[in-house]
Short mmCIF file of C-alpha atoms in Angstrom, two decimals:
data_model
loop_
_atom_site.label_atom_id
_atom_site.label_comp_id
_atom_site.label_asym_id
_atom_site.label_seq_id
_atom_site.Cartn_x
_atom_site.Cartn_y
_atom_site.Cartn_z
CA MET A 1 -0.73 -36.74 19.02
CA HIS A 2 -3.48 -37.69 16.57
CA PRO A 3 -4.67 -34.64 14.54
CA ILE A 4 -8.30 -35.26 15.56
CA LEU A 5 -7.36 -35.23 19.23
CA ARG A 6 -5.27 -32.11 18.80
CA GLN A 7 -8.18 -30.38 17.07
CA LEU A 8 -10.73 -31.39 19.71
CA GLU A 9 -8.50 -30.22 22.55
CA PHE A 10 -8.02 -26.92 20.77
CA TYR A 11 -11.78 -26.37 20.31
CA VAL A 12 -12.44 -26.65 24.06
CA SER A 13 -9.29 -24.82 25.18
CA ASP A 14 -9.48 -21.53 27.06
CA ALA A 15 -7.62 -19.75 24.27
CA ASN A 16 -10.18 -20.79 21.65
CA LEU A 17 -13.28 -20.32 23.80
CA LEU A 18 -12.38 -16.67 24.34
CA LYS A 19 -13.00 -15.95 20.65
CA ASP A 20 -15.06 -18.93 19.42
CA GLU A 21 -18.62 -17.91 20.21
CA PHE A 22 -20.13 -20.97 18.49
CA THR A 23 -18.26 -23.47 20.67
CA ARG A 24 -18.76 -21.31 23.73
CA ASN A 25 -22.54 -21.37 23.20
CA LEU A 26 -22.47 -25.13 22.72
CA MET A 27 -20.64 -25.47 26.03
CA LYS A 28 -23.32 -23.43 27.78
CA GLU A 29 -26.18 -25.23 26.04
CA HIS A 30 -24.88 -28.70 26.92
CA SER A 31 -23.43 -27.88 30.36
CA CYS A 32 -19.85 -28.34 29.13
CA GLN A 33 -20.68 -31.80 27.72
CA ILE A 34 -20.97 -31.39 23.95
CA PRO A 35 -22.17 -34.51 22.10
CA LEU A 36 -19.36 -35.86 19.96
CA GLU A 37 -21.81 -36.20 17.07
CA ILE A 38 -22.14 -32.40 16.97
CA PHE A 39 -18.37 -32.04 16.68
CA ASN A 40 -18.25 -34.58 13.88
CA SER A 41 -21.08 -32.98 11.93
CA SER A 42 -20.44 -29.27 12.57
CA TYR A 43 -16.66 -28.83 12.40
CA LYS A 44 -15.21 -29.09 8.91
CA LYS A 45 -11.66 -29.84 10.03
CA LEU A 46 -12.89 -32.92 11.86
CA GLN A 47 -15.01 -34.03 8.90
CA LEU A 48 -11.93 -34.07 6.68
CA HIS A 49 -10.55 -37.04 8.61
CA LYS A 50 -13.66 -39.13 7.89
CA GLN A 51 -13.60 -41.02 11.20
CA THR A 52 -16.60 -42.75 12.76
CA LEU A 53 -17.77 -41.85 16.25
CA ASP A 54 -16.34 -45.08 17.65
CA GLN A 55 -12.98 -44.35 16.06
CA VAL A 56 -12.92 -40.84 17.53
CA ILE A 57 -13.84 -42.22 20.96
CA GLU A 58 -10.89 -44.58 20.77
CA ILE A 59 -8.58 -41.74 19.74
CA CYS A 60 -9.73 -39.59 22.68
CA LYS A 61 -8.66 -42.21 25.22
CA ALA A 62 -5.11 -40.89 24.88
CA SER A 63 -6.08 -37.37 25.97
CA LYS A 64 -5.17 -35.96 29.38
CA HIS A 65 -7.49 -32.98 28.98
CA LEU A 66 -10.78 -34.47 27.82
CA LYS A 67 -12.70 -37.71 27.79
CA ILE A 68 -15.83 -39.16 26.21
CA ASN A 69 -18.54 -40.14 28.69
CA ASP A 70 -21.12 -42.92 28.38
CA ASN A 71 -23.44 -40.61 26.43
CA LYS A 72 -20.71 -39.99 23.86
CA CYS A 73 -20.23 -36.40 24.97
CA VAL A 74 -16.92 -34.58 25.16
CA VAL A 75 -16.15 -33.79 28.80
CA LEU A 76 -13.24 -31.72 30.08
CA ASN A 77 -11.02 -33.88 32.27
CA ARG A 78 -9.25 -31.27 34.40
CA GLU A 79 -9.48 -29.27 37.60
CA PRO A 80 -12.16 -26.56 37.38
CA ARG A 81 -10.84 -23.06 36.90
CA ASN A 82 -10.96 -20.72 39.86
CA THR A 83 -13.61 -18.08 39.27
CA PRO A 84 -14.46 -15.01 41.34
CA VAL A 85 -16.98 -15.76 44.08
CA THR A 86 -19.08 -13.23 45.96
CA VAL A 87 -19.32 -13.89 49.68
CA ILE A 88 -21.65 -11.99 52.01
CA VAL A 89 -20.14 -11.66 55.47
CA LYS A 90 -22.42 -10.90 58.39
CA THR A 91 -21.33 -10.28 61.94
CA THR A 92 -23.11 -10.03 65.26
CA LYS A 93 -20.36 -7.84 66.65
CA ASN A 94 -21.06 -4.16 66.81
CA PRO A 95 -19.56 -1.94 65.55
CA PHE A 96 -18.30 -3.53 62.34
CA LYS A 97 -14.48 -3.49 62.09
CA PHE A 98 -12.45 -3.62 58.87
CA ASP A 99 -9.59 -5.24 60.79
CA ASN A 100 -11.73 -8.30 61.52
CA VAL A 101 -12.53 -8.85 57.84
CA ILE A 102 -8.95 -8.34 56.69
CA SER A 103 -7.64 -10.67 59.38
CA ALA A 104 -10.14 -13.37 58.38
CA PHE A 105 -9.52 -13.26 54.62
CA LYS A 106 -5.88 -12.19 54.22
CA LYS A 107 -4.77 -15.80 53.67
CA GLU A 108 -7.43 -16.55 51.06
CA GLY A 109 -5.65 -14.91 48.11
CA GLN A 110 -6.81 -11.82 46.27
CA TRP A 111 -10.20 -10.46 47.27
CA GLU A 112 -12.27 -7.31 47.05
CA LEU A 113 -14.25 -5.54 49.74
CA GLY A 114 -17.45 -3.71 48.80
CA PHE A 115 -19.22 -0.92 50.67
CA TYR A 116 -22.70 0.55 50.60
CA GLU A 117 -21.53 4.00 51.62
CA GLN A 118 -18.76 6.06 49.98
CA GLU A 119 -17.70 7.31 53.39
CA GLU A 120 -16.93 3.77 54.57
CA ALA A 121 -14.94 3.04 51.42
CA ASP A 122 -12.90 6.22 51.84
CA GLU A 123 -12.17 5.35 55.46
CA CYS A 124 -10.93 1.87 54.59
CA PHE A 125 -8.89 3.15 51.64
CA ALA A 126 -7.20 5.81 53.77
CA LYS A 127 -6.23 3.24 56.40
CA TYR A 128 -5.04 0.33 54.26
CA ASN A 129 -3.97 1.82 50.93
CA ASN A 130 -0.26 1.82 51.77
CA THR A 131 -0.19 -1.27 53.99
CA GLU A 132 1.85 -3.41 51.57
CA LYS A 133 4.16 -0.54 50.66
CA ASP A 134 4.81 0.20 54.33
CA ALA A 135 5.60 -3.47 54.97
CA GLU A 136 8.06 -3.53 52.07
CA LYS A 137 9.68 -0.31 53.30
CA GLN A 138 10.11 -1.75 56.79
CA SER A 139 11.67 -4.88 55.31
CA ASP A 140 14.13 -2.80 53.27
CA ASN A 141 15.12 -0.80 56.36
CA LYS A 142 16.03 -3.88 58.38
CA PRO A 143 19.81 -4.23 58.79
CA LYS A 144 21.22 -6.92 56.52
CA THR A 145 23.16 -9.63 58.30
CA TYR A 146 25.75 -12.14 57.20
CA VAL A 147 27.25 -15.40 58.41
CA LYS A 148 30.82 -15.01 59.60
CA GLY A 149 33.64 -17.25 58.48
CA LEU A 150 32.58 -17.96 54.89
CA ILE A 151 35.26 -16.04 52.98
CA LEU A 152 38.87 -16.97 52.21
CA LYS A 153 41.52 -14.67 50.81
CA VAL A 154 44.19 -16.07 48.51
CA THR A 155 47.25 -13.84 48.01
CA ASN A 156 50.62 -13.88 46.20
CA LEU A 157 48.97 -15.07 43.00
CA PRO A 158 50.95 -15.57 39.79
CA THR A 159 50.01 -13.36 36.86
CA ASP A 160 48.66 -16.26 34.82
CA THR A 161 46.08 -17.27 37.45
CA ARG A 162 42.57 -17.98 36.18
CA ARG A 163 39.28 -18.10 38.05
CA GLY A 164 38.85 -21.78 37.29
CA ASP A 165 41.96 -22.52 39.36
CA PHE A 166 40.15 -21.56 42.58
CA THR A 167 37.06 -23.58 41.75
CA LYS A 168 39.02 -26.79 41.29
CA ILE A 169 40.97 -26.26 44.50
CA PHE A 170 38.28 -25.20 46.98
CA GLU A 171 35.19 -27.18 45.96
CA GLU A 172 36.56 -30.18 47.87
CA PHE A 173 35.92 -28.30 51.13
CA GLY A 174 32.35 -27.13 50.46
CA GLU A 175 29.99 -25.46 48.02
CA VAL A 176 31.55 -22.34 46.51
CA LYS A 177 29.12 -19.43 46.25
CA PHE A 178 31.28 -16.84 44.49
CA VAL A 179 34.86 -16.22 43.37
CA ASP A 180 35.74 -12.52 43.45
CA PHE A 181 38.65 -12.31 41.03
CA TYR A 182 39.64 -10.82 37.71
CA ASP A 183 42.63 -11.64 35.55
CA GLY A 184 45.81 -9.91 36.66
CA ASN A 185 44.73 -9.27 40.24
CA GLU A 186 47.20 -10.15 42.99
CA PHE A 187 44.58 -11.67 45.29
CA ALA A 188 41.19 -13.39 45.18
CA CYS A 189 38.32 -13.91 47.62
CA VAL A 190 36.51 -17.24 47.67
CA ARG A 191 33.09 -17.18 49.34
CA PHE A 192 31.32 -20.39 50.36
CA LYS A 193 27.60 -21.01 50.72
CA GLU A 194 26.01 -20.78 54.16
CA SER A 195 25.43 -24.55 53.97
CA SER A 196 29.23 -25.03 54.17
CA PRO A 197 30.28 -23.06 57.30
CA GLU A 198 33.16 -25.41 58.03
CA ALA A 199 34.74 -25.11 54.57
CA THR A 200 37.05 -22.18 55.33
CA ILE A 201 38.46 -23.78 58.48
CA LEU A 202 39.13 -27.05 56.67
CA ALA A 203 40.88 -25.23 53.84
CA VAL A 204 43.02 -23.02 56.10
CA ASN A 205 44.06 -25.99 58.25
CA LYS A 206 45.06 -28.02 55.22
CA PHE A 207 47.10 -25.29 53.57
CA GLN A 208 48.86 -24.43 56.82
CA GLN A 209 50.19 -27.96 56.90
CA THR A 210 50.69 -28.37 53.17
CA SER A 211 51.58 -25.42 50.98
CA LEU A 212 49.23 -24.57 48.13
CA GLN A 213 50.69 -23.90 44.73
CA ILE A 214 48.95 -22.36 41.75
CA ASN A 215 50.80 -22.63 38.46
CA ASN A 216 54.03 -23.58 40.28
CA GLN A 217 53.90 -20.60 42.64
CA GLU A 218 53.20 -20.89 46.35
CA VAL A 219 50.19 -18.84 47.44
CA VAL A 220 48.86 -17.88 50.87
CA VAL A 221 45.36 -18.82 52.08
CA THR A 222 43.88 -16.89 55.02
CA LEU A 223 40.48 -16.51 56.63
CA VAL A 224 38.86 -13.12 56.10
CA GLU A 225 37.73 -11.85 59.50
CA GLY A 226 37.33 -8.77 61.67
CA ASP A 227 37.06 -5.37 59.98
CA GLU A 228 38.15 -6.79 56.65
CA GLU A 229 35.31 -9.32 56.71
CA LYS A 230 32.80 -6.61 57.67
CA GLU A 231 34.00 -4.37 54.85
CA THR A 232 33.85 -7.23 52.34
CA TRP A 233 30.29 -8.14 53.32
CA ASP A 234 29.30 -4.48 53.25
CA LYS A 235 30.32 -4.38 49.59
CA ILE A 236 28.40 -7.60 48.91
CA LEU A 237 25.18 -6.59 50.68
CA ASN A 238 25.26 -2.90 49.76
CA PRO A 239 27.06 -2.62 46.41
CA LYS A 240 25.73 0.90 45.84
CA GLY A 241 26.75 2.29 49.21
CA GLY A 242 29.52 0.03 50.44
CA ASN A 243 32.91 1.29 51.53
CA GLY A 244 36.00 1.01 49.40
CA SER A 245 36.32 1.35 45.66
CA LYS A 246 32.89 0.75 44.16
CA GLN A 247 34.32 0.73 40.67
CA ASN A 248 36.81 -2.02 41.47
CA TYR A 249 34.14 -4.04 43.26
CA LYS A 250 31.79 -3.86 40.30
CA ARG A 251 34.58 -4.99 38.03
CA ASN A 252 35.28 -7.91 40.35
CA GLN A 253 31.59 -8.82 40.43
CA LYS A 254 31.32 -8.68 36.67
CA SER A 255 34.21 -11.09 36.28
CA GLY A 256 33.19 -13.35 39.14
CA ARG A 257 31.23 -16.53 38.70
CA LYS A 258 28.24 -17.56 40.77
CA PHE A 259 27.57 -21.14 41.79
CA LYS A 260 24.00 -22.20 42.53
#
């Protein structure tokens, strides 16, 4: 980027206008269209380049953030910033209901509601102060569910098994979400993504017909189901309160690898 263009874009940037009162006043005075001649004559860093107005205009053509209009004024070439807007809402319905206002504006982003009387403000605050917190609490209390049939268990593993062995083997059947295994363990759990519900069946069918060997040792591949599946998912969805050995599960999680 040309140094003149970089300097001009900086002068009219939000970061500079917050502290540059001179440029801010120029923006107000000229309705955000400052004559380029003022920039050239008033800003020392621009004067150092000794460029004519026509040369600067040509340089500014490469900018995505500003342009020079027909009057040779610098104009911001961007979407206007969103600024707070005050809206007066009147209703013919009587009595006035807070629920109607909230229902009408809840999809419009962040907004503020003003009151003439303290009593009205207190009433609204008492009713809606904890609305978002209550919604979050209700969401947390909902029972967590899982998709059945996504987890395989691989047993009879040799001692030199590594996590990468499972990745290479099972990715041909579907997208692997997580491998729950740490070095030295006698078994591993391979969990597939929900987008690959058929992966476990394909893998089990294949390795029932053709034995699977890892590092020259035959291993057993089974589908995790029933109570074992429920207990496994309980540990996944509720690691702090799941059944079984929480310490071992955390160690497995720490060593496991996630696939996005």
